[in-house]
mmCIF file of C-alpha atoms in Angstrom:
data_model
loop_
_atom_site.group_PDB
_atom_site.id
_atom_site.type_symbol
_atom_site.label_atom_id
_atom_site.label_comp_id
_atom_site.label_asym_id
_atom_site.label_seq_id
_atom_site.Cartn_x
_atom_site.Cartn_y
_atom_site.Cartn_z
ATOM 1 C CA MET A 1 105.308 121.979 73.585
ATOM 2 C CA THR A 2 108.613 122.852 75.213
ATOM 3 C CA ILE A 3 109.093 122.362 78.938
ATOM 4 C CA ALA A 4 111.758 123.944 81.137
ATOM 5 C CA VAL A 5 112.219 122.361 84.569
ATOM 6 C CA LEU A 6 113.917 124.533 87.197
ATOM 7 C CA LEU A 7 116.403 122.737 89.444
ATOM 8 C CA PHE A 8 118.271 124.083 92.482
ATOM 9 C CA ASP A 9 120.245 122.330 95.217
ATOM 10 C CA ASP A 10 118.039 120.274 97.530
ATOM 11 C CA PHE A 11 115.048 120.138 95.210
ATOM 12 C CA GLU A 12 112.597 117.350 96.103
ATOM 13 C CA THR A 13 113.219 114.307 93.885
ATOM 14 C CA LEU A 14 109.636 113.282 93.086
ATOM 15 C CA ASP A 15 108.436 116.904 92.657
ATOM 16 C CA VAL A 16 110.604 116.909 89.549
ATOM 17 C CA TYR A 17 110.638 113.359 88.229
ATOM 18 C CA GLY A 18 106.935 112.603 88.755
ATOM 19 C CA PRO A 19 105.867 115.302 86.284
ATOM 20 C CA VAL A 20 108.852 114.408 84.066
ATOM 21 C CA GLU A 21 107.654 110.779 83.876
ATOM 22 C CA VAL A 22 104.183 111.913 82.745
ATOM 23 C CA PHE A 23 105.242 114.546 80.195
ATOM 24 C CA GLY A 24 108.377 112.648 79.215
ATOM 25 C CA ARG A 25 106.639 109.588 77.850
ATOM 26 C CA LEU A 26 104.629 111.809 75.453
ATOM 27 C CA THR A 27 107.670 112.296 73.250
ATOM 28 C CA ASP A 28 105.566 113.444 70.273
ATOM 29 C CA LEU A 29 103.956 116.241 72.295
ATOM 30 C CA TYR A 30 106.464 117.481 74.878
ATOM 31 C CA THR A 31 110.211 118.120 75.020
ATOM 32 C CA ILE A 32 111.795 118.541 78.458
ATOM 33 C CA LYS A 33 114.977 120.380 79.389
ATOM 34 C CA PHE A 34 116.481 121.017 82.827
ATOM 35 C CA TYR A 35 117.838 124.372 83.946
ATOM 36 C CA SER A 36 119.437 125.986 86.985
ATOM 37 C CA LEU A 37 120.655 129.500 87.708
ATOM 38 C CA ASP A 38 124.313 128.729 86.936
ATOM 39 C CA GLY A 39 123.938 125.486 84.944
ATOM 40 C CA GLY A 40 125.972 122.334 85.615
ATOM 41 C CA GLN A 41 125.339 119.536 88.094
ATOM 42 C CA ILE A 42 122.603 120.104 90.655
ATOM 43 C CA LYS A 43 122.432 117.786 93.666
ATOM 44 C CA ASN A 44 119.974 117.016 96.423
ATOM 45 C CA ARG A 45 120.121 115.250 99.774
ATOM 46 C CA HIS A 46 118.693 112.060 98.188
ATOM 47 C CA GLY A 47 121.998 111.555 96.349
ATOM 48 C CA VAL A 48 120.533 112.672 93.023
ATOM 49 C CA SER A 49 122.798 114.562 90.621
ATOM 50 C CA ALA A 50 121.271 116.083 87.480
ATOM 51 C CA LEU A 51 122.875 117.983 84.612
ATOM 52 C CA THR A 52 121.351 121.398 83.799
ATOM 53 C CA GLU A 53 121.772 124.289 81.403
ATOM 54 C CA LYS A 54 121.791 127.927 82.522
ATOM 55 C CA LEU A 55 118.377 129.555 83.031
ATOM 56 C CA GLU A 56 119.443 132.396 80.740
ATOM 57 C CA TYR A 57 119.265 129.946 77.826
ATOM 58 C CA VAL A 58 115.524 129.350 78.213
ATOM 59 C CA TYR A 59 113.862 130.511 74.996
ATOM 60 C CA GLU A 60 111.054 133.072 75.101
ATOM 61 C CA ASN A 61 108.750 130.767 73.163
ATOM 62 C CA LEU A 62 108.633 128.460 76.187
ATOM 63 C CA ASP A 63 105.332 126.658 76.699
ATOM 64 C CA ILE A 64 105.628 125.219 80.223
ATOM 65 C CA PHE A 65 107.822 126.286 83.149
ATOM 66 C CA ILE A 66 107.950 123.787 86.042
ATOM 67 C CA VAL A 67 109.041 124.989 89.490
ATOM 68 C CA PRO A 68 109.493 122.158 92.034
ATOM 69 C CA GLY A 69 109.697 122.358 95.810
ATOM 70 C CA GLY A 70 111.997 120.807 98.356
ATOM 71 C CA LEU A 71 114.073 121.889 101.332
ATOM 72 C CA GLY A 72 116.146 124.055 98.984
ATOM 73 C CA THR A 73 113.240 126.481 98.577
ATOM 74 C CA ARG A 74 113.823 127.696 102.168
ATOM 75 C CA LYS A 75 117.112 129.145 100.992
ATOM 76 C CA GLU A 76 116.116 130.066 97.432
ATOM 77 C CA VAL A 77 113.190 132.332 98.428
ATOM 78 C CA GLU A 78 115.951 134.710 99.626
ATOM 79 C CA ASN A 79 117.880 134.427 96.346
ATOM 80 C CA LYS A 80 116.851 137.645 94.578
ATOM 81 C CA VAL A 81 118.740 136.809 91.376
ATOM 82 C CA LEU A 82 116.897 133.491 91.089
ATOM 83 C CA ILE A 83 113.498 135.003 91.968
ATOM 84 C CA ASP A 84 113.970 137.722 89.313
ATOM 85 C CA LYS A 85 114.880 135.071 86.750
ATOM 86 C CA ILE A 86 111.841 132.958 87.722
ATOM 87 C CA LYS A 87 109.674 136.077 87.311
ATOM 88 C CA GLU A 88 111.100 136.789 83.857
ATOM 89 C CA ILE A 89 110.592 133.227 82.610
ATOM 90 C CA ALA A 90 107.192 132.774 84.297
ATOM 91 C CA THR A 91 106.042 135.991 82.610
ATOM 92 C CA PHE A 92 106.783 134.850 79.067
ATOM 93 C CA SER A 93 106.010 131.147 79.541
ATOM 94 C CA LYS A 94 102.550 130.103 78.304
ATOM 95 C CA PHE A 95 101.983 128.025 81.461
ATOM 96 C CA VAL A 96 103.669 127.837 84.851
ATOM 97 C CA LEU A 97 103.344 124.717 87.010
ATOM 98 C CA THR A 98 104.579 124.617 90.608
ATOM 99 C CA VAL A 99 104.829 121.515 92.789
ATOM 100 C CA CYS A 100 104.824 121.523 96.594
ATOM 101 C CA THR A 101 106.785 124.464 98.044
ATOM 102 C CA GLY A 102 107.665 125.599 94.523
ATOM 103 C CA SER A 103 104.662 127.919 94.899
ATOM 104 C CA ALA A 104 106.634 129.816 97.575
ATOM 105 C CA LEU A 105 109.250 130.675 94.938
ATOM 106 C CA LEU A 106 106.597 131.759 92.436
ATOM 107 C CA ALA A 107 104.746 133.752 95.126
ATOM 108 C CA GLN A 108 107.954 135.679 95.815
ATOM 109 C CA THR A 109 107.845 137.026 92.246
ATOM 110 C CA GLY A 110 104.465 138.669 92.901
ATOM 111 C CA LEU A 111 102.930 136.937 89.869
ATOM 112 C CA LEU A 112 100.542 134.961 92.102
ATOM 113 C CA ASP A 113 99.158 138.112 93.757
ATOM 114 C CA HIS A 114 95.326 137.993 93.832
ATOM 115 C CA LYS A 115 95.438 134.536 92.246
ATOM 116 C CA THR A 116 94.470 131.205 93.804
ATOM 117 C CA ALA A 117 97.318 128.822 94.676
ATOM 118 C CA THR A 118 98.119 125.908 96.964
ATOM 119 C CA SER A 119 101.165 124.101 98.333
ATOM 120 C CA ASN A 120 102.338 121.280 100.584
ATOM 121 C CA LYS A 121 99.947 121.200 103.536
ATOM 122 C CA ARG A 122 102.712 120.443 106.062
ATOM 123 C CA ALA A 123 104.694 123.484 104.950
ATOM 124 C CA PHE A 124 101.651 125.710 104.438
ATOM 125 C CA ALA A 125 102.230 128.127 107.336
ATOM 126 C CA TRP A 126 105.685 128.920 105.961
ATOM 127 C CA VAL A 127 104.637 129.023 102.305
ATOM 128 C CA VAL A 128 101.931 131.665 102.856
ATOM 129 C CA THR A 129 104.511 134.037 104.364
ATOM 130 C CA ASN A 130 106.007 134.259 100.875
ATOM 131 C CA GLY A 131 102.887 135.763 99.325
ATOM 132 C CA ALA A 132 100.645 137.942 101.497
ATOM 133 C CA ASN A 133 98.390 138.820 98.539
ATOM 134 C CA VAL A 134 97.920 135.289 97.199
ATOM 135 C CA ASN A 135 94.527 133.580 97.639
ATOM 136 C CA TRP A 136 95.967 130.482 99.328
ATOM 137 C CA ASN A 137 93.689 127.429 99.095
ATOM 138 C CA LYS A 138 94.464 124.893 101.807
ATOM 139 C CA LYS A 139 91.958 122.292 100.641
ATOM 140 C CA ALA A 140 93.002 121.816 97.002
ATOM 141 C CA ARG A 141 95.034 118.939 95.582
ATOM 142 C CA TRP A 142 95.928 121.389 92.847
ATOM 143 C CA THR A 143 94.703 124.788 91.648
ATOM 144 C CA ILE A 144 94.342 126.454 88.261
ATOM 145 C CA ASP A 145 94.176 130.244 87.920
ATOM 146 C CA ASP A 146 94.860 131.840 84.574
ATOM 147 C CA LYS A 147 98.067 130.192 83.313
ATOM 148 C CA PHE A 148 99.230 129.129 86.772
ATOM 149 C CA TYR A 149 98.867 125.554 88.037
ATOM 150 C CA THR A 150 100.015 124.903 91.630
ATOM 151 C CA SER A 151 99.946 121.566 93.434
ATOM 152 C CA SER A 152 100.108 120.202 96.952
ATOM 153 C CA GLY A 153 103.063 118.089 98.116
ATOM 154 C CA VAL A 154 105.305 115.716 96.181
ATOM 155 C CA SER A 155 103.029 113.085 94.501
ATOM 156 C CA ALA A 156 100.365 115.780 94.002
ATOM 157 C CA GLY A 157 102.587 117.065 91.208
ATOM 158 C CA ILE A 158 101.790 113.893 89.264
ATOM 159 C CA ASP A 159 98.052 114.422 89.868
ATOM 160 C CA MET A 160 98.317 118.044 88.688
ATOM 161 C CA VAL A 161 100.241 117.187 85.530
ATOM 162 C CA LEU A 162 97.709 114.476 84.673
ATOM 163 C CA GLY A 163 95.083 117.216 85.225
ATOM 164 C CA PHE A 164 97.020 119.583 82.948
ATOM 165 C CA ILE A 165 97.128 116.897 80.267
ATOM 166 C CA SER A 166 93.440 116.205 80.768
ATOM 167 C CA ASP A 167 92.722 119.935 80.222
ATOM 168 C CA ARG A 168 94.694 119.885 76.959
ATOM 169 C CA HIS A 169 94.010 116.389 75.574
ATOM 170 C CA GLY A 170 90.913 115.085 77.397
ATOM 171 C CA ILE A 171 90.403 113.015 80.530
ATOM 172 C CA GLU A 172 90.483 109.627 78.791
ATOM 173 C CA PHE A 173 93.927 110.418 77.403
ATOM 174 C CA ALA A 174 95.123 111.396 80.903
ATOM 175 C CA ARG A 175 93.586 108.273 82.451
ATOM 176 C CA ARG A 176 95.392 106.104 79.918
ATOM 177 C CA ILE A 177 98.742 107.609 80.929
ATOM 178 C CA ALA A 178 97.940 107.088 84.620
ATOM 179 C CA PHE A 179 97.157 103.461 83.784
ATOM 180 C CA GLU A 180 100.362 103.031 81.784
ATOM 181 C CA ILE A 181 102.487 104.269 84.674
ATOM 182 C CA GLU A 182 100.282 102.249 87.072
ATOM 183 C CA TYR A 183 99.559 105.368 89.101
ATOM 184 C CA SER A 184 96.399 105.772 91.232
ATOM 185 C CA TRP A 185 95.435 109.230 90.012
ATOM 186 C CA ASN A 186 93.601 111.471 92.485
ATOM 187 C CA GLU A 187 91.433 113.135 89.825
ATOM 188 C CA ASP A 188 89.630 115.593 92.112
ATOM 189 C CA LYS A 189 91.730 118.744 92.187
ATOM 190 C CA ASP A 190 89.580 120.366 94.869
ATOM 191 C CA ASN A 191 90.080 117.724 97.536
ATOM 192 C CA ASP A 192 93.482 116.895 98.887
ATOM 193 C CA THR A 193 93.049 113.698 100.885
ATOM 194 C CA PHE A 194 96.425 114.345 102.525
ATOM 195 C CA GLN A 195 95.340 117.438 104.440
ATOM 196 C CA VAL A 196 96.724 118.009 107.909
ATOM 197 C CA GLU A 197 94.144 119.146 110.465
ATOM 198 C CA MET B 1 121.988 100.774 104.780
ATOM 199 C CA THR B 2 123.788 101.489 101.533
ATOM 200 C CA ILE B 3 121.845 101.532 98.261
ATOM 201 C CA ALA B 4 123.269 101.210 94.758
ATOM 202 C CA VAL B 5 120.912 102.199 91.932
ATOM 203 C CA LEU B 6 121.765 100.837 88.488
ATOM 204 C CA LEU B 7 121.277 103.248 85.590
ATOM 205 C CA PHE B 8 121.598 102.590 81.849
ATOM 206 C CA ASP B 9 120.531 104.632 78.827
ATOM 207 C CA ASP B 10 116.747 104.807 78.444
ATOM 208 C CA PHE B 11 115.941 103.758 81.983
ATOM 209 C CA GLU B 12 112.373 104.662 83.042
ATOM 210 C CA THR B 13 112.392 107.911 85.037
ATOM 211 C CA LEU B 14 109.895 107.026 87.782
ATOM 212 C CA ASP B 15 111.220 103.439 88.167
ATOM 213 C CA VAL B 16 114.317 105.096 89.590
ATOM 214 C CA TYR B 17 113.199 108.307 91.250
ATOM 215 C CA GLY B 18 110.065 106.920 92.921
ATOM 216 C CA PRO B 19 112.084 104.510 95.099
ATOM 217 C CA VAL B 20 114.792 107.186 95.490
ATOM 218 C CA GLU B 21 112.207 109.626 96.883
ATOM 219 C CA VAL B 22 111.097 107.063 99.500
ATOM 220 C CA PHE B 23 114.536 105.832 100.585
ATOM 221 C CA GLY B 24 116.163 109.221 100.054
ATOM 222 C CA ARG B 25 114.146 111.112 102.629
ATOM 223 C CA LEU B 26 115.247 108.618 105.313
ATOM 224 C CA THR B 27 118.709 110.157 105.410
ATOM 225 C CA ASP B 28 119.484 108.607 108.819
ATOM 226 C CA LEU B 29 118.800 105.090 107.545
ATOM 227 C CA TYR B 30 119.735 104.921 103.856
ATOM 228 C CA THR B 31 122.489 106.311 101.626
ATOM 229 C CA ILE B 32 121.916 106.204 97.875
ATOM 230 C CA LYS B 33 124.474 106.162 95.067
ATOM 231 C CA PHE B 34 123.970 105.848 91.317
ATOM 232 C CA TYR B 35 126.020 103.565 89.099
ATOM 233 C CA SER B 36 126.313 102.530 85.464
ATOM 234 C CA LEU B 37 128.554 100.118 83.624
ATOM 235 C CA ASP B 38 130.995 102.789 82.433
ATOM 236 C CA GLY B 39 130.122 105.634 84.827
ATOM 237 C CA GLY B 40 129.473 109.230 83.709
ATOM 238 C CA GLN B 41 126.268 110.825 82.451
ATOM 239 C CA ILE B 42 123.378 108.491 81.715
ATOM 240 C CA LYS B 43 120.436 109.812 79.702
ATOM 241 C CA ASN B 44 116.926 108.741 78.863
ATOM 242 C CA ARG B 45 114.318 109.719 76.301
ATOM 243 C CA HIS B 46 112.543 111.906 78.903
ATOM 244 C CA GLY B 47 115.458 114.361 78.738
ATOM 245 C CA VAL B 48 116.850 113.226 82.100
ATOM 246 C CA SER B 49 120.625 113.221 82.557
ATOM 247 C CA ALA B 50 122.086 111.678 85.730
ATOM 248 C CA LEU B 51 125.674 111.423 86.924
ATOM 249 C CA THR B 52 126.891 107.912 87.841
ATOM 250 C CA GLU B 53 129.966 106.110 89.124
ATOM 251 C CA LYS B 54 131.279 102.888 87.568
ATOM 252 C CA LEU B 55 129.584 99.671 88.701
ATOM 253 C CA GLU B 56 133.001 98.221 89.544
ATOM 254 C CA TYR B 57 133.159 100.681 92.464
ATOM 255 C CA VAL B 58 130.140 99.155 94.237
ATOM 256 C CA TYR B 59 131.392 97.857 97.599
ATOM 257 C CA GLU B 60 130.793 94.230 98.586
ATOM 258 C CA ASN B 61 129.112 95.283 101.822
ATOM 259 C CA LEU B 62 126.197 96.643 99.764
ATOM 260 C CA ASP B 63 122.782 96.338 101.423
ATOM 261 C CA ILE B 64 120.365 97.098 98.582
ATOM 262 C CA PHE B 65 120.795 96.872 94.804
ATOM 263 C CA ILE B 66 118.026 98.530 92.755
ATOM 264 C CA VAL B 67 117.542 97.521 89.119
ATOM 265 C CA PRO B 68 115.007 99.690 87.244
ATOM 266 C CA GLY B 69 113.213 99.000 83.989
ATOM 267 C CA GLY B 70 112.574 101.052 80.901
ATOM 268 C CA LEU B 71 112.925 100.738 77.149
ATOM 269 C CA GLY B 72 116.696 100.410 77.619
ATOM 270 C CA THR B 73 116.251 96.921 79.096
ATOM 271 C CA ARG B 74 115.339 95.608 75.630
ATOM 272 C CA LYS B 75 118.911 96.325 74.586
ATOM 273 C CA GLU B 76 120.653 95.629 77.914
ATOM 274 C CA VAL B 77 119.350 92.040 78.279
ATOM 275 C CA GLU B 78 121.762 91.297 75.412
ATOM 276 C CA ASN B 79 124.681 93.082 77.133
ATOM 277 C CA LYS B 80 126.613 90.152 78.600
ATOM 278 C CA VAL B 81 129.148 92.366 80.382
ATOM 279 C CA LEU B 82 126.350 94.234 82.176
ATOM 280 C CA ILE B 83 124.416 91.043 83.008
ATOM 281 C CA ASP B 84 127.566 89.469 84.490
ATOM 282 C CA LYS B 85 128.159 92.598 86.573
ATOM 283 C CA ILE B 86 124.515 92.617 87.751
ATOM 284 C CA LYS B 87 124.925 88.944 88.723
ATOM 285 C CA GLU B 88 128.084 89.667 90.710
ATOM 286 C CA ILE B 89 126.562 92.601 92.613
ATOM 287 C CA ALA B 90 123.167 90.931 93.121
ATOM 288 C CA THR B 91 124.986 87.908 94.589
ATOM 289 C CA PHE B 92 126.778 89.851 97.315
ATOM 290 C CA SER B 93 124.074 92.473 97.956
ATOM 291 C CA LYS B 94 121.878 91.740 100.999
ATOM 292 C CA PHE B 95 118.736 92.654 99.037
ATOM 293 C CA VAL B 96 117.937 93.122 95.356
ATOM 294 C CA LEU B 97 114.934 95.203 94.267
ATOM 295 C CA THR B 98 113.775 95.316 90.648
ATOM 296 C CA VAL B 99 111.160 97.681 89.220
ATOM 297 C CA CYS B 100 109.123 97.042 86.080
ATOM 298 C CA THR B 101 111.185 95.349 83.332
ATOM 299 C CA GLY B 102 114.252 95.451 85.594
ATOM 300 C CA SER B 103 113.265 91.879 86.509
ATOM 301 C CA ALA B 104 114.138 90.868 82.915
ATOM 302 C CA LEU B 105 117.739 91.960 83.548
ATOM 303 C CA LEU B 106 117.875 90.105 86.869
ATOM 304 C CA ALA B 107 116.245 87.017 85.310
ATOM 305 C CA GLN B 108 119.008 86.962 82.686
ATOM 306 C CA THR B 109 121.562 86.372 85.482
ATOM 307 C CA GLY B 110 119.833 83.125 86.467
ATOM 308 C CA LEU B 111 119.522 84.289 90.088
ATOM 309 C CA LEU B 112 115.712 84.321 89.853
ATOM 310 C CA ASP B 113 115.546 80.668 88.697
ATOM 311 C CA HIS B 114 112.902 78.773 90.708
ATOM 312 C CA LYS B 115 112.018 81.983 92.531
ATOM 313 C CA THR B 116 108.805 84.003 92.328
ATOM 314 C CA ALA B 117 108.979 87.326 90.470
ATOM 315 C CA THR B 118 106.770 89.795 88.633
ATOM 316 C CA SER B 119 107.110 92.666 86.161
ATOM 317 C CA ASN B 120 105.205 95.268 84.163
ATOM 318 C CA LYS B 121 102.005 93.595 82.994
ATOM 319 C CA ARG B 122 102.095 95.225 79.555
ATOM 320 C CA ALA B 123 105.597 93.889 78.887
ATOM 321 C CA PHE B 124 105.008 90.539 80.584
ATOM 322 C CA ALA B 125 105.119 88.331 77.476
ATOM 323 C CA TRP B 126 108.554 89.698 76.631
ATOM 324 C CA VAL B 127 109.871 89.692 80.198
ATOM 325 C CA VAL B 128 109.153 85.981 80.741
ATOM 326 C CA THR B 129 111.289 85.080 77.719
ATOM 327 C CA ASN B 130 114.282 86.268 79.781
ATOM 328 C CA GLY B 131 113.821 83.637 82.484
ATOM 329 C CA ALA B 132 112.306 80.286 81.512
ATOM 330 C CA ASN B 133 112.850 78.868 85.023
ATOM 331 C CA VAL B 134 111.399 81.817 86.979
ATOM 332 C CA ASN B 135 108.025 81.399 88.703
ATOM 333 C CA TRP B 136 106.446 84.455 87.078
ATOM 334 C CA ASN B 137 103.466 85.855 88.992
ATOM 335 C CA LYS B 138 101.204 87.922 86.752
ATOM 336 C CA LYS B 139 98.801 89.004 89.506
ATOM 337 C CA ALA B 140 101.204 90.547 92.024
ATOM 338 C CA ARG B 141 101.817 94.261 92.590
ATOM 339 C CA TRP B 142 105.151 93.151 93.973
ATOM 340 C CA THR B 143 106.764 89.848 95.039
ATOM 341 C CA ILE B 144 109.203 88.841 97.765
ATOM 342 C CA ASP B 145 111.247 85.647 97.504
ATOM 343 C CA ASP B 146 114.340 85.236 99.640
ATOM 344 C CA LYS B 147 116.278 88.492 99.237
ATOM 345 C CA PHE B 148 114.636 89.409 95.930
ATOM 346 C CA TYR B 149 111.850 91.987 95.674
ATOM 347 C CA THR B 150 110.355 92.525 92.198
ATOM 348 C CA SER B 151 107.601 94.979 91.294
ATOM 349 C CA SER B 152 105.106 95.607 88.533
ATOM 350 C CA GLY B 153 105.345 98.727 86.331
ATOM 351 C CA VAL B 154 106.637 102.211 87.143
ATOM 352 C CA SER B 155 104.655 103.497 90.195
ATOM 353 C CA ALA B 156 104.546 99.939 91.570
ATOM 354 C CA GLY B 157 108.190 100.493 92.490
ATOM 355 C CA ILE B 158 107.053 103.065 95.051
ATOM 356 C CA ASP B 159 104.531 100.567 96.457
ATOM 357 C CA MET B 160 107.224 97.884 96.688
ATOM 358 C CA VAL B 161 109.742 100.135 98.424
ATOM 359 C CA LEU B 162 107.095 101.212 100.933
ATOM 360 C CA GLY B 163 106.496 97.474 101.431
ATOM 361 C CA PHE B 164 110.226 96.868 101.884
ATOM 362 C CA ILE B 165 110.340 99.633 104.495
ATOM 363 C CA SER B 166 107.243 98.203 106.169
ATOM 364 C CA ASP B 167 109.023 94.806 106.376
ATOM 365 C CA ARG B 168 112.059 96.432 108.033
ATOM 366 C CA HIS B 169 110.515 99.221 110.135
ATOM 367 C CA GLY B 170 106.807 98.389 110.507
ATOM 368 C CA ILE B 171 103.705 99.323 108.517
ATOM 369 C CA GLU B 172 102.906 102.495 110.472
ATOM 370 C CA PHE B 173 106.354 103.857 109.659
ATOM 371 C CA ALA B 174 105.785 103.077 105.952
ATOM 372 C CA ARG B 175 102.312 104.630 106.026
ATOM 373 C CA ARG B 176 103.739 107.811 107.508
ATOM 374 C CA ILE B 177 106.211 108.121 104.630
ATOM 375 C CA ALA B 178 103.427 107.518 102.085
ATOM 376 C CA PHE B 179 101.459 110.283 103.813
ATOM 377 C CA GLU B 180 104.429 112.649 103.812
ATOM 378 C CA ILE B 181 104.950 112.246 100.080
ATOM 379 C CA GLU B 182 101.136 112.378 99.610
ATOM 380 C CA TYR B 183 101.198 109.050 97.801
ATOM 381 C CA SER B 184 98.169 106.718 97.673
ATOM 382 C CA TRP B 185 99.994 103.528 98.607
ATOM 383 C CA ASN B 186 98.626 100.273 97.168
ATOM 384 C CA GLU B 187 99.469 98.206 100.243
ATOM 385 C CA ASP B 188 98.335 94.820 98.913
ATOM 386 C CA LYS B 189 101.326 93.265 97.201
ATOM 387 C CA ASP B 190 99.314 90.334 95.874
ATOM 388 C CA ASN B 191 96.833 92.357 93.838
ATOM 389 C CA ASP B 192 97.951 94.591 91.034
ATOM 390 C CA THR B 193 94.921 96.718 90.139
ATOM 391 C CA PHE B 194 96.624 97.656 86.868
ATOM 392 C CA GLN B 195 96.497 94.198 85.338
ATOM 393 C CA VAL B 196 95.842 93.842 81.643
ATOM 394 C CA GLU B 197 93.379 91.067 80.727
#
């Protein structure tokens, strides 16, 4: 399966590279490429610099589109060109996975309307303003509705991707990956233990 | 504090970006830069491409030197120019943190001789061949000896860095970061729950 990861300035580091670690080690099953609106080097406030191709080069036979969160989403939800491009790719992609405040970007496309989704619990009040018609679930570690997977904050993206892999390849396969990367997988998608009261 | 992260081809994604997520969000306390032997774009088999500066540009007032693991270490332990450079930087750096098989690279410098260290438990038999005089600890999630922190595999790097931050800024501060990134921190450095029998 082909994976396109969206990057934009001030994306959250682990939102991206947690899922990339999980999918990336399954080299026989998944191929990952990184994209941004204009291509080239994308940076974040953690000092990370990553090389990307232009979003327009994403092929229509895409299997998985990953949309991360981060402080940059506060600006990008206003970027109509980017939101339109996310909508186009999310429409033809077989699956769409958002991490953290990445669900705010996807909500802006309207594709999450009347679907269940979640996000970072500390940014929840802001995220929901980006999708008045989304069934926002504040309790979930991650949600699945139709082809859309959305996760809570940062490390929850790793939990969700292990869940995605479990849904495709079985839970024992997913548990083995969690063990290999020595990650304590929160397997219960319905209960985020990092909720804020 | 200034942080230099060593990259080389086929580094392990999460070995690098887990610690970077933790240190990176503390923008008032830590500044991170990425380096490689020759500078430029460094790639790994997960499709990640990261921009680096040359190792020779690391300043001598460096506070923290991070050495990740990954399949690339199998080749780099034979790279005498790189090992010499790691030795030089690790000698003047105030702290040196290795993740996963990164301890094999540090062991090759001789700086871990007669010190306690650990590594990825699934690669342990190979790692120990890189340092006959190192006190290898196969039970630890991470070890601290003098200025050297070494961790077990992949996600253990996040646990170690949270431990490093706990040692500098207190455990409640470290727990708050773990909560913010929604990470289930394995706080006990002496017990790696991902041991292989």
